[in-house]
mmCIF file of C-alpha atoms in Angstrom:
data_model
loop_
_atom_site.group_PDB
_atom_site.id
_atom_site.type_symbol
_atom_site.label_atom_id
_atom_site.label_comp_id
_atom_site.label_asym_id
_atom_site.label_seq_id
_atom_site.Cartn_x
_atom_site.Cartn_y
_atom_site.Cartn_z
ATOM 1 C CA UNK A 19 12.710 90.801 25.016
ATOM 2 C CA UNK A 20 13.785 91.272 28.656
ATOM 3 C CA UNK A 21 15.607 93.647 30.548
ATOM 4 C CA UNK A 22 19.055 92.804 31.778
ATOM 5 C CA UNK A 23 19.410 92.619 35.352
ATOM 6 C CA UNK A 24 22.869 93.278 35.404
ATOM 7 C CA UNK A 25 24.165 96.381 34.559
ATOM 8 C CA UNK A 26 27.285 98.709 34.472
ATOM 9 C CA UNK A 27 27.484 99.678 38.349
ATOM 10 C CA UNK A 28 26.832 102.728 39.354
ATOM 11 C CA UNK A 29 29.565 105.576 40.119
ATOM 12 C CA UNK A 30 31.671 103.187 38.701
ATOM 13 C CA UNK A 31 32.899 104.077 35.220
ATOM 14 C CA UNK A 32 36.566 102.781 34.626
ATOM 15 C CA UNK A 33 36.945 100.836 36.707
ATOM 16 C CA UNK A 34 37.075 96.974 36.994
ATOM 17 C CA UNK A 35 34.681 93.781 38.325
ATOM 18 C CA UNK A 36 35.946 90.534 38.315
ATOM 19 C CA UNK A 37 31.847 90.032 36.259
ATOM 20 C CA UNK A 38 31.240 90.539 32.846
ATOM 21 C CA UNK A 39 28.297 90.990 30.795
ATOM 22 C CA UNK A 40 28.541 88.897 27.353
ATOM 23 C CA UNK A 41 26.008 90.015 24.369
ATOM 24 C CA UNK A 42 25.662 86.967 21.542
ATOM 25 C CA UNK A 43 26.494 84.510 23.273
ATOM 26 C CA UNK A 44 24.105 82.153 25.353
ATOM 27 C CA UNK A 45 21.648 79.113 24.489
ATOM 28 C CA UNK A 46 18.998 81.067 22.014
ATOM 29 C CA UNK A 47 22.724 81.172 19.830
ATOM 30 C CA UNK A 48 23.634 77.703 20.425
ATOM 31 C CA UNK A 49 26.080 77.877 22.662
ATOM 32 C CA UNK A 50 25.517 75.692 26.453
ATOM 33 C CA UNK A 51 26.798 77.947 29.679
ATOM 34 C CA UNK A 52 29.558 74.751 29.850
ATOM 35 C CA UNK A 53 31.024 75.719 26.555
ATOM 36 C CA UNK A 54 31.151 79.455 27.125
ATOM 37 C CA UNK A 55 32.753 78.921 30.419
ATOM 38 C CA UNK A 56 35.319 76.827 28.405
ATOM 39 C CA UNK A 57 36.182 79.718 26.357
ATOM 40 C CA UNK A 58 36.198 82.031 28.670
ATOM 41 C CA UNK A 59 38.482 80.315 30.942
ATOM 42 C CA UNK A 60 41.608 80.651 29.599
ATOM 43 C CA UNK A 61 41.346 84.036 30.783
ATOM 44 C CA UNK A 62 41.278 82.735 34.627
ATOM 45 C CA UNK A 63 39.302 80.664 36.956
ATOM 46 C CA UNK A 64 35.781 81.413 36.403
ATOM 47 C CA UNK A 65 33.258 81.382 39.111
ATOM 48 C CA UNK A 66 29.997 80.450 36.916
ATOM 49 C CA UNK A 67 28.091 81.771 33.727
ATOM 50 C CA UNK A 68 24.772 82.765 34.416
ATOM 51 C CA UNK A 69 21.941 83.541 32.221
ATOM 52 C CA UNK A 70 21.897 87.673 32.095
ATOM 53 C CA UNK A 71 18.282 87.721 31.788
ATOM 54 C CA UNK A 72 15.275 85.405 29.476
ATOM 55 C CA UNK A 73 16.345 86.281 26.342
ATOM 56 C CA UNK A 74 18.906 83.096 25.816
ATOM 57 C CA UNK A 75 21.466 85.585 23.924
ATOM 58 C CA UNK A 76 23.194 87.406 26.877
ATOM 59 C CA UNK A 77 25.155 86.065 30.082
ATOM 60 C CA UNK A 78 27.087 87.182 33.009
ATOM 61 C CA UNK A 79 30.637 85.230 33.195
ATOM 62 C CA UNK A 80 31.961 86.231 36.676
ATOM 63 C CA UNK A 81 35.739 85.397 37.734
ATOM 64 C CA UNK A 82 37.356 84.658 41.064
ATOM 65 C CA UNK A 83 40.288 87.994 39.698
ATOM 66 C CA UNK A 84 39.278 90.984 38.365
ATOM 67 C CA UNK A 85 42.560 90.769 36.265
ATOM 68 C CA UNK A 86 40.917 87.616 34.466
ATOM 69 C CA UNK A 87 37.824 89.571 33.761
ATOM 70 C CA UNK A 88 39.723 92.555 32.234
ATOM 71 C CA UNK A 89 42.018 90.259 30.270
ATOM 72 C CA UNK A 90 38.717 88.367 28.627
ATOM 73 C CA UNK A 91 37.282 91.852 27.927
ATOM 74 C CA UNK A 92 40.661 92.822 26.140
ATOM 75 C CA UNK A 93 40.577 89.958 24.045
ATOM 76 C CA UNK A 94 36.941 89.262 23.244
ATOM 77 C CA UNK A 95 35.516 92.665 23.190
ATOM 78 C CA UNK A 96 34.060 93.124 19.786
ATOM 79 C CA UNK A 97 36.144 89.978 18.286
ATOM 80 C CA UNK A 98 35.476 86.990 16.794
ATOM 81 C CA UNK A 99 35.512 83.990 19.415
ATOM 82 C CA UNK A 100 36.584 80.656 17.410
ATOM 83 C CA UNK A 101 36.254 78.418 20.437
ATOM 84 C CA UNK A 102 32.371 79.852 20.421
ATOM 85 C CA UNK A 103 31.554 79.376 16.628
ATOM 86 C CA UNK A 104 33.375 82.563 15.593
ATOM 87 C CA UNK A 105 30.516 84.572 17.192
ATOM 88 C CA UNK A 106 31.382 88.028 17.789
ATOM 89 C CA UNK A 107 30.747 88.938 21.687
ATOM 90 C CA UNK A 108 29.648 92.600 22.978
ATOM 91 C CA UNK A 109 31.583 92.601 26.948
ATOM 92 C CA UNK A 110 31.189 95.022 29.384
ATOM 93 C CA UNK A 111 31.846 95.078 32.948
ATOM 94 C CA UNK A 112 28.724 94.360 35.105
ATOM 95 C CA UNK A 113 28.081 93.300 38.854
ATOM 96 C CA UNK A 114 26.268 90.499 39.675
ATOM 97 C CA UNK A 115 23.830 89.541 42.738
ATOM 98 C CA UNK A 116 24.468 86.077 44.026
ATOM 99 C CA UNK A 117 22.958 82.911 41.689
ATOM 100 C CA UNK A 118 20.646 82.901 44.987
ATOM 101 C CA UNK A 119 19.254 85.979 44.967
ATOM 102 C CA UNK A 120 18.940 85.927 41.220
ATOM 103 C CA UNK A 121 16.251 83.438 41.573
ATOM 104 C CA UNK A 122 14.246 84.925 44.280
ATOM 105 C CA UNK A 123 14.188 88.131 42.290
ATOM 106 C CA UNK A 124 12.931 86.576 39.159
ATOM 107 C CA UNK A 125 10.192 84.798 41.029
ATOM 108 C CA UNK A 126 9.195 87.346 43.204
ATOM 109 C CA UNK A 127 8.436 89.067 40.096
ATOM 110 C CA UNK A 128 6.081 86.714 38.622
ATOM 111 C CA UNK A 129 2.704 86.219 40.137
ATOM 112 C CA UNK A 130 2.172 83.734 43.450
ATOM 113 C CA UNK A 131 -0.774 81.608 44.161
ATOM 114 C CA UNK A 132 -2.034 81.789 47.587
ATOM 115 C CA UNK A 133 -2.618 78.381 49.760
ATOM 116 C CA UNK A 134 -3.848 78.334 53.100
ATOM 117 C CA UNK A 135 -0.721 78.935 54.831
ATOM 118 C CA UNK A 136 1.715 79.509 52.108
ATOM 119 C CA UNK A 137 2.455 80.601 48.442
ATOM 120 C CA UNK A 138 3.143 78.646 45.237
ATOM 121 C CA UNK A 139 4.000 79.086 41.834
ATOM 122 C CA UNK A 140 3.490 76.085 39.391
ATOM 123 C CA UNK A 141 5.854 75.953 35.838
ATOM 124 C CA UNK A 142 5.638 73.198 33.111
ATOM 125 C CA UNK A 143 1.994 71.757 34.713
ATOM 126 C CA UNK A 144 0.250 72.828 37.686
ATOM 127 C CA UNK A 145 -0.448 70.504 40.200
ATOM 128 C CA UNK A 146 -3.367 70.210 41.563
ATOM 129 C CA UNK A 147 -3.733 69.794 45.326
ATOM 130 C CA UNK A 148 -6.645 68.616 45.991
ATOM 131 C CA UNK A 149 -6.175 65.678 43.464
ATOM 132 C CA UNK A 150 -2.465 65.233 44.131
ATOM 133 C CA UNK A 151 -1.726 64.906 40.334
ATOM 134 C CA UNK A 152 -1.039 66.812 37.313
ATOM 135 C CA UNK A 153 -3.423 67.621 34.437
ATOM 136 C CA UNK A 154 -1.062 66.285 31.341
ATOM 137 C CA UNK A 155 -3.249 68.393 28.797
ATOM 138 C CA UNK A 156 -2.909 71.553 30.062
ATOM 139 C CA UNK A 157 1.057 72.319 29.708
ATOM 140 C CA UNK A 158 2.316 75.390 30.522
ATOM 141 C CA UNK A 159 4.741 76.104 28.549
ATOM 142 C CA UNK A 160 8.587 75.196 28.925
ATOM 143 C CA UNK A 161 10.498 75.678 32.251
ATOM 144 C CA UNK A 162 11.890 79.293 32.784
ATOM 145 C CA UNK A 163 14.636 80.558 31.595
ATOM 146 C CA UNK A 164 16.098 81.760 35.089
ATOM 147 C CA UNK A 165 16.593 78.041 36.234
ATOM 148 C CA UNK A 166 18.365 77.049 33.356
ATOM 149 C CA UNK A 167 21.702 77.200 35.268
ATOM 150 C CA UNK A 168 19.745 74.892 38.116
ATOM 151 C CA UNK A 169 19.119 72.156 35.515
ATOM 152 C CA UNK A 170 22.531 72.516 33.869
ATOM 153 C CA UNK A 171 24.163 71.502 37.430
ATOM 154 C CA UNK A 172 21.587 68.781 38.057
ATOM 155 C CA UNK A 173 22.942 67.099 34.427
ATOM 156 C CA UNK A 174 25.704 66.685 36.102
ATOM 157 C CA UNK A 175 25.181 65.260 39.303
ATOM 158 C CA UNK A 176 27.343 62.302 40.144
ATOM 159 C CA UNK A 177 25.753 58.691 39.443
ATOM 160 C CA UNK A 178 23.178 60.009 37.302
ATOM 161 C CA UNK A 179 23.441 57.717 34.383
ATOM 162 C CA UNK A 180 20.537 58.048 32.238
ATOM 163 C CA UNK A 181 19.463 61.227 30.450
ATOM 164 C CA UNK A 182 15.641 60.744 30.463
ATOM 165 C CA UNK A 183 16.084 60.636 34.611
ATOM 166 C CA UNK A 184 16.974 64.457 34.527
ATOM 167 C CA UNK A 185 14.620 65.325 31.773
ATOM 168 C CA UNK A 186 12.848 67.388 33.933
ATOM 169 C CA UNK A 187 9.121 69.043 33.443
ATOM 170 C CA UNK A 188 7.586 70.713 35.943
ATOM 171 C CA UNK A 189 8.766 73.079 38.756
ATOM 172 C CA UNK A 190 6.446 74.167 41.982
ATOM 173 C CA UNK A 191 8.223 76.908 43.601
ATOM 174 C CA UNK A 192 7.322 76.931 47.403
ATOM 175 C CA UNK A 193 7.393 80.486 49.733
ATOM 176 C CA UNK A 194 7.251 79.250 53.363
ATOM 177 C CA UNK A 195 6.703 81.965 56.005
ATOM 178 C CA UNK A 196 8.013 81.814 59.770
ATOM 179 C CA UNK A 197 7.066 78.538 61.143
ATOM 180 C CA UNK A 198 4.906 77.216 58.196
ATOM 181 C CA UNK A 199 5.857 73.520 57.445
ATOM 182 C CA UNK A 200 4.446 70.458 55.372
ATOM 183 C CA UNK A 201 2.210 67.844 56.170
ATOM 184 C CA UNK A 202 4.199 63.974 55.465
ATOM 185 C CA UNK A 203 3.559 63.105 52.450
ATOM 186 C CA UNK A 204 4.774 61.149 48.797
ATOM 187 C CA UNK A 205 4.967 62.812 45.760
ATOM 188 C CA UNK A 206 2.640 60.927 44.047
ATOM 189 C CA UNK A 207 3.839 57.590 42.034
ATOM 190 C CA UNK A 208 1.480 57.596 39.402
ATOM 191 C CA UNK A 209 2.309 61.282 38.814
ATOM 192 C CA UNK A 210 6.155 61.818 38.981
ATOM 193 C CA UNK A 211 8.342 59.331 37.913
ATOM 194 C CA UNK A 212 11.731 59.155 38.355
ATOM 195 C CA UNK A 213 14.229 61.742 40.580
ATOM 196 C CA UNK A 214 13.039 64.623 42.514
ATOM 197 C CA UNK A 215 15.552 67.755 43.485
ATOM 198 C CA UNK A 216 14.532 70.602 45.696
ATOM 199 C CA UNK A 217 16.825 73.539 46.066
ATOM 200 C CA UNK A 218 16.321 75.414 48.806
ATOM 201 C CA UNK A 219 17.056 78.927 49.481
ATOM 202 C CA UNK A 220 16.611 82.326 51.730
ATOM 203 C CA UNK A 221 16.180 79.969 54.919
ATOM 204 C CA UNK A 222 16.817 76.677 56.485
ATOM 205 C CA UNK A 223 14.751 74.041 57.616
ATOM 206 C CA UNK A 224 14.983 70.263 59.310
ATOM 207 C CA UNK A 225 13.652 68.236 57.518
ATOM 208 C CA UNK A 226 11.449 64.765 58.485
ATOM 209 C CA UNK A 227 11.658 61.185 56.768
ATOM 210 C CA UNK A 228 9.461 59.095 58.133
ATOM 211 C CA UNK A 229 8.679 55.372 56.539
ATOM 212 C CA UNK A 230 4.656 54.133 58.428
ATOM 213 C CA UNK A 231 4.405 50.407 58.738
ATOM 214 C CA UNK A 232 0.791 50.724 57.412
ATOM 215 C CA UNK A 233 1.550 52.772 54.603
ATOM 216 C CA UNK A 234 0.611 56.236 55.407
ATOM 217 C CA UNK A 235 0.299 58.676 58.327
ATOM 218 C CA UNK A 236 -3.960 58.518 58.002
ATOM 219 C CA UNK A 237 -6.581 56.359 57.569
ATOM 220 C CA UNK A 238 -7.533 56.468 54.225
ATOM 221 C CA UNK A 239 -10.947 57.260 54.803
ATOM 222 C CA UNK A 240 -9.862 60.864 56.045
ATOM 223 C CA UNK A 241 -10.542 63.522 53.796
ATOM 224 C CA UNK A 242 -7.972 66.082 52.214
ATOM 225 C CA UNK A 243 -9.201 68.832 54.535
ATOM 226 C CA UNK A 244 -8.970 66.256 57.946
ATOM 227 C CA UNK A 245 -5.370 65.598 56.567
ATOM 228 C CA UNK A 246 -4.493 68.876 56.745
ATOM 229 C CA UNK A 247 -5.801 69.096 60.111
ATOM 230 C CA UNK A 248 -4.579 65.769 61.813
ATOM 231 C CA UNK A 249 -1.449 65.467 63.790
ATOM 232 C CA UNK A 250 1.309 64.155 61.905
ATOM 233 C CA UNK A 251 2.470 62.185 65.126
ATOM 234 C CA UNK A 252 -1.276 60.648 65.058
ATOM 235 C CA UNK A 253 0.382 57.287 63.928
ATOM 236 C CA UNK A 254 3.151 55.878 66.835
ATOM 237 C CA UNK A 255 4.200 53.342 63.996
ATOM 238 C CA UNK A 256 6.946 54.841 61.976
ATOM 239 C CA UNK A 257 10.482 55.316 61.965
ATOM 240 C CA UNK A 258 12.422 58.699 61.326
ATOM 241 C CA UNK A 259 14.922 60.406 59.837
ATOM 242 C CA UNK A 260 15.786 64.227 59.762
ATOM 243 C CA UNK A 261 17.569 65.632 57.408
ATOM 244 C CA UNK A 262 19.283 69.951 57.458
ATOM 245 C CA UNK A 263 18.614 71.788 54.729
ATOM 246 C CA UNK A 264 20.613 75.162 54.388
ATOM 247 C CA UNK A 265 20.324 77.431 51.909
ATOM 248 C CA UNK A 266 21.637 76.888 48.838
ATOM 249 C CA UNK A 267 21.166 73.147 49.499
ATOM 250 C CA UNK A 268 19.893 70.062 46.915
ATOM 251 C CA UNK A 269 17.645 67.191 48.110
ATOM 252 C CA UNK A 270 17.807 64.604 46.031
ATOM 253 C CA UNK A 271 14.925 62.121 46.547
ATOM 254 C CA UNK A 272 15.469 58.846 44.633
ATOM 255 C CA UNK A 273 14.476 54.702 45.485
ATOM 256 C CA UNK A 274 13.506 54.142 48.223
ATOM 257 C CA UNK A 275 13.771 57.876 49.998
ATOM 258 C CA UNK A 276 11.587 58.979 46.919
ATOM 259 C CA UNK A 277 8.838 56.101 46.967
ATOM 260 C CA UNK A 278 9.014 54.838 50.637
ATOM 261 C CA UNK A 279 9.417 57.226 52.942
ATOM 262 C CA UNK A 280 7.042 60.393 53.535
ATOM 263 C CA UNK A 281 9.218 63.943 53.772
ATOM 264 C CA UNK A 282 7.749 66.103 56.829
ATOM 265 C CA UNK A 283 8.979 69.780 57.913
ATOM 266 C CA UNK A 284 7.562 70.308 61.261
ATOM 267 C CA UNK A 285 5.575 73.241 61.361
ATOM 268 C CA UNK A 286 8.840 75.023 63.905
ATOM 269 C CA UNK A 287 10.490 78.296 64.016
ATOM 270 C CA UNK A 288 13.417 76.830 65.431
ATOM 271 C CA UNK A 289 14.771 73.576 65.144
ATOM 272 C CA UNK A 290 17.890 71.828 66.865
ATOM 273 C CA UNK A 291 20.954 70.347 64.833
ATOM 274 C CA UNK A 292 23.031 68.904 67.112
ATOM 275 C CA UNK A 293 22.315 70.574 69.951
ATOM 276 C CA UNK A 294 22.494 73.322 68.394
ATOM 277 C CA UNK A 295 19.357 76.014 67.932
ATOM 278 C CA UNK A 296 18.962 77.088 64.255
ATOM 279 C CA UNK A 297 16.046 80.168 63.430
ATOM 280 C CA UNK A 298 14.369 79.985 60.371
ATOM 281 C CA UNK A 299 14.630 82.801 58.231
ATOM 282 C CA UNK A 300 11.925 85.432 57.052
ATOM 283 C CA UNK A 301 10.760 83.039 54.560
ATOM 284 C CA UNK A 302 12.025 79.894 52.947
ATOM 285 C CA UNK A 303 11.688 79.183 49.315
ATOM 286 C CA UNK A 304 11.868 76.062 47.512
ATOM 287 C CA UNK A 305 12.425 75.007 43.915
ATOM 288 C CA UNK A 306 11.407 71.283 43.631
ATOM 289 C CA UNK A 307 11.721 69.972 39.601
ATOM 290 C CA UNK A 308 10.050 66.838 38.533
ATOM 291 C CA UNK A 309 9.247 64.848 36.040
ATOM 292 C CA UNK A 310 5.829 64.368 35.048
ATOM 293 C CA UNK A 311 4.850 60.665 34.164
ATOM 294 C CA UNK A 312 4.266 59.431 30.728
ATOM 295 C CA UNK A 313 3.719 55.812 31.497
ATOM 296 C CA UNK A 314 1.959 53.808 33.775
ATOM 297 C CA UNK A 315 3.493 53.511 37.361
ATOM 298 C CA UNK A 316 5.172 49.952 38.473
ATOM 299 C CA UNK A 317 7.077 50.741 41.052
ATOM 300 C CA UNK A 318 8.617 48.663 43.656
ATOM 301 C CA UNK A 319 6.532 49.618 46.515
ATOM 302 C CA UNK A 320 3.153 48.861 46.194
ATOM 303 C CA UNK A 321 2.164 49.676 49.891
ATOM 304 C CA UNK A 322 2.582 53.492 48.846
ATOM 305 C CA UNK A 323 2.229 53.821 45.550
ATOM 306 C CA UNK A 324 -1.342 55.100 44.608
ATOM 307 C CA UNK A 325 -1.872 53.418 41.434
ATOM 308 C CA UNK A 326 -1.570 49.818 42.632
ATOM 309 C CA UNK A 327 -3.719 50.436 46.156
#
């Protein structure tokens, strides 16, 4: 069972957060994070639910008042909730780290895999570089628990209509040092189907969509380790688009964007946005879900898609 990460703060006995911490009560019980924050609302505007730690059965709810907070704990504390199933919830007060810094905690303390010039961890499937694909019989295990929240908010993006196109499988988690980039690339068609979404956080970055009339950046012929040492710019024939990515931003890659177009971040520890100089941070991380493929790929772009060349 794990350790809650949020906890009664320090020094501060008696008195009030606008966060609570809620025992019994979370998915492993059967409730969603949309339906507690429905019955904890009444109490007050509430910020977001967040999952307390991996066990499924404990969440922070954290208000914009600390009067709403104190008036759920009142109420709830040790009572039956009937808008929750008549579960009866354990609330204290707690403080709470941003969402953001929630998630870079929980995956700085699971293992990284080291790359040449940055560090990876792979959930759901790994995917393997030098192939550019998944291996579909060697699963994981489910997504983690800490991006449950994540995949909650990508349900319900805006003109998302079907259900299977956020059933999403397999996260790569990204750590980018100072001035590290990527090399332009597709996410594989005949691995991924469907939407992409990256979530970025700790530092920004531009960046890069570029569309080659040929079909790729390289000749073909080039092997993985000459791609990773070519100049991106090596082809003339292309046209771009550049894209800022805060922190705390989505990319959504879909269509065209996701099947046309390579995605690029220049290997910079600056870049310019409107005229106007932007540092990366420290480190960048990225959390890009996908959705590994379970049929064969015919996709509208046969120039880049790897199962039709």
């Amino acid at each position: 069972m794990g350790t809650s990460r949020f906890t009664r703060p320090k020094g501060l006995d008696g008195e009030s957060t606008p966060n609570l911490f809620v025992a019994n009560c979370g998915p492993a019980v059967g409730l969603s994070l949309d339906e507690i924050a429905s019955a904890f609302c009444k109490f007050g505007e509430v910020c977001g639910v967040y999952p307390a730690d991996e066990s499924g059965a404990r969440v922070i709810v954290s208000y914009s008042e600390v009067g709403s907070a104190q008036a759920a704990l009142k109420a709830l504390d040790g009572h039956s909730c009937s808008d929750l199933g008549g579960r009866v919830l354990h609330i204290r007060n707690s403080i709470l780290r941003p969402p953001s810094q929630e998630l870079l905690a929980a995956v700085d303390g699971r293992p990284w895999k080291s790359l040449s010039k940055r560090r990876v961890q792979h959930y759901g499937y790994e995917f393997l570089y030098e192939a550019r694909n998944v291996n579909t019989e060697q699963q994981l295990g489910e997504l983690p628990h800490f991006v449950s929240p994540i995949l909650e908010k990508i349900s319900l993006f805006p003109h998302i209509e079907k259900a299977e196109d956020v059933t999403l499988d397999q996260l790569t988690v990204n750590e980018y040092p100072p001035g590290v980039g990527l090399s332009p690339h597709i996410d594989t068609h005949s691995t991924f189907e469907g939407l992409i979404f990256s979530l970025s956080l700790a530092g920004p970055c531009i960046m890069e969509f570029r569309r080659y009339s040929q079909g790729t950046w390289l000749p073909s012929s080039l092997s993985s380790t000459g791609m990773q040492e070519q100049n991106p710019d090596y082809c003339s024939s292309f046209t771009r688009r550049s894209i800022f990515l805060p922190p705390r931003s989505m990319l959504l890659l879909s269509g065209e964007g996701r099947y046309a177009w390579h995605h690029y971040i220049p290997h910079h520890k600056v870049d310019m946005v409107r005229d106007n100089m932007i540092r990366r941070g420290s480190r960048r991380v990225s959390f890009t879900f996908r959705k590994v493929r379970a049929v064969p790929c015919q996709c509208e772009f046969p120039q880049y898609c790897d199962s039709q060349k």
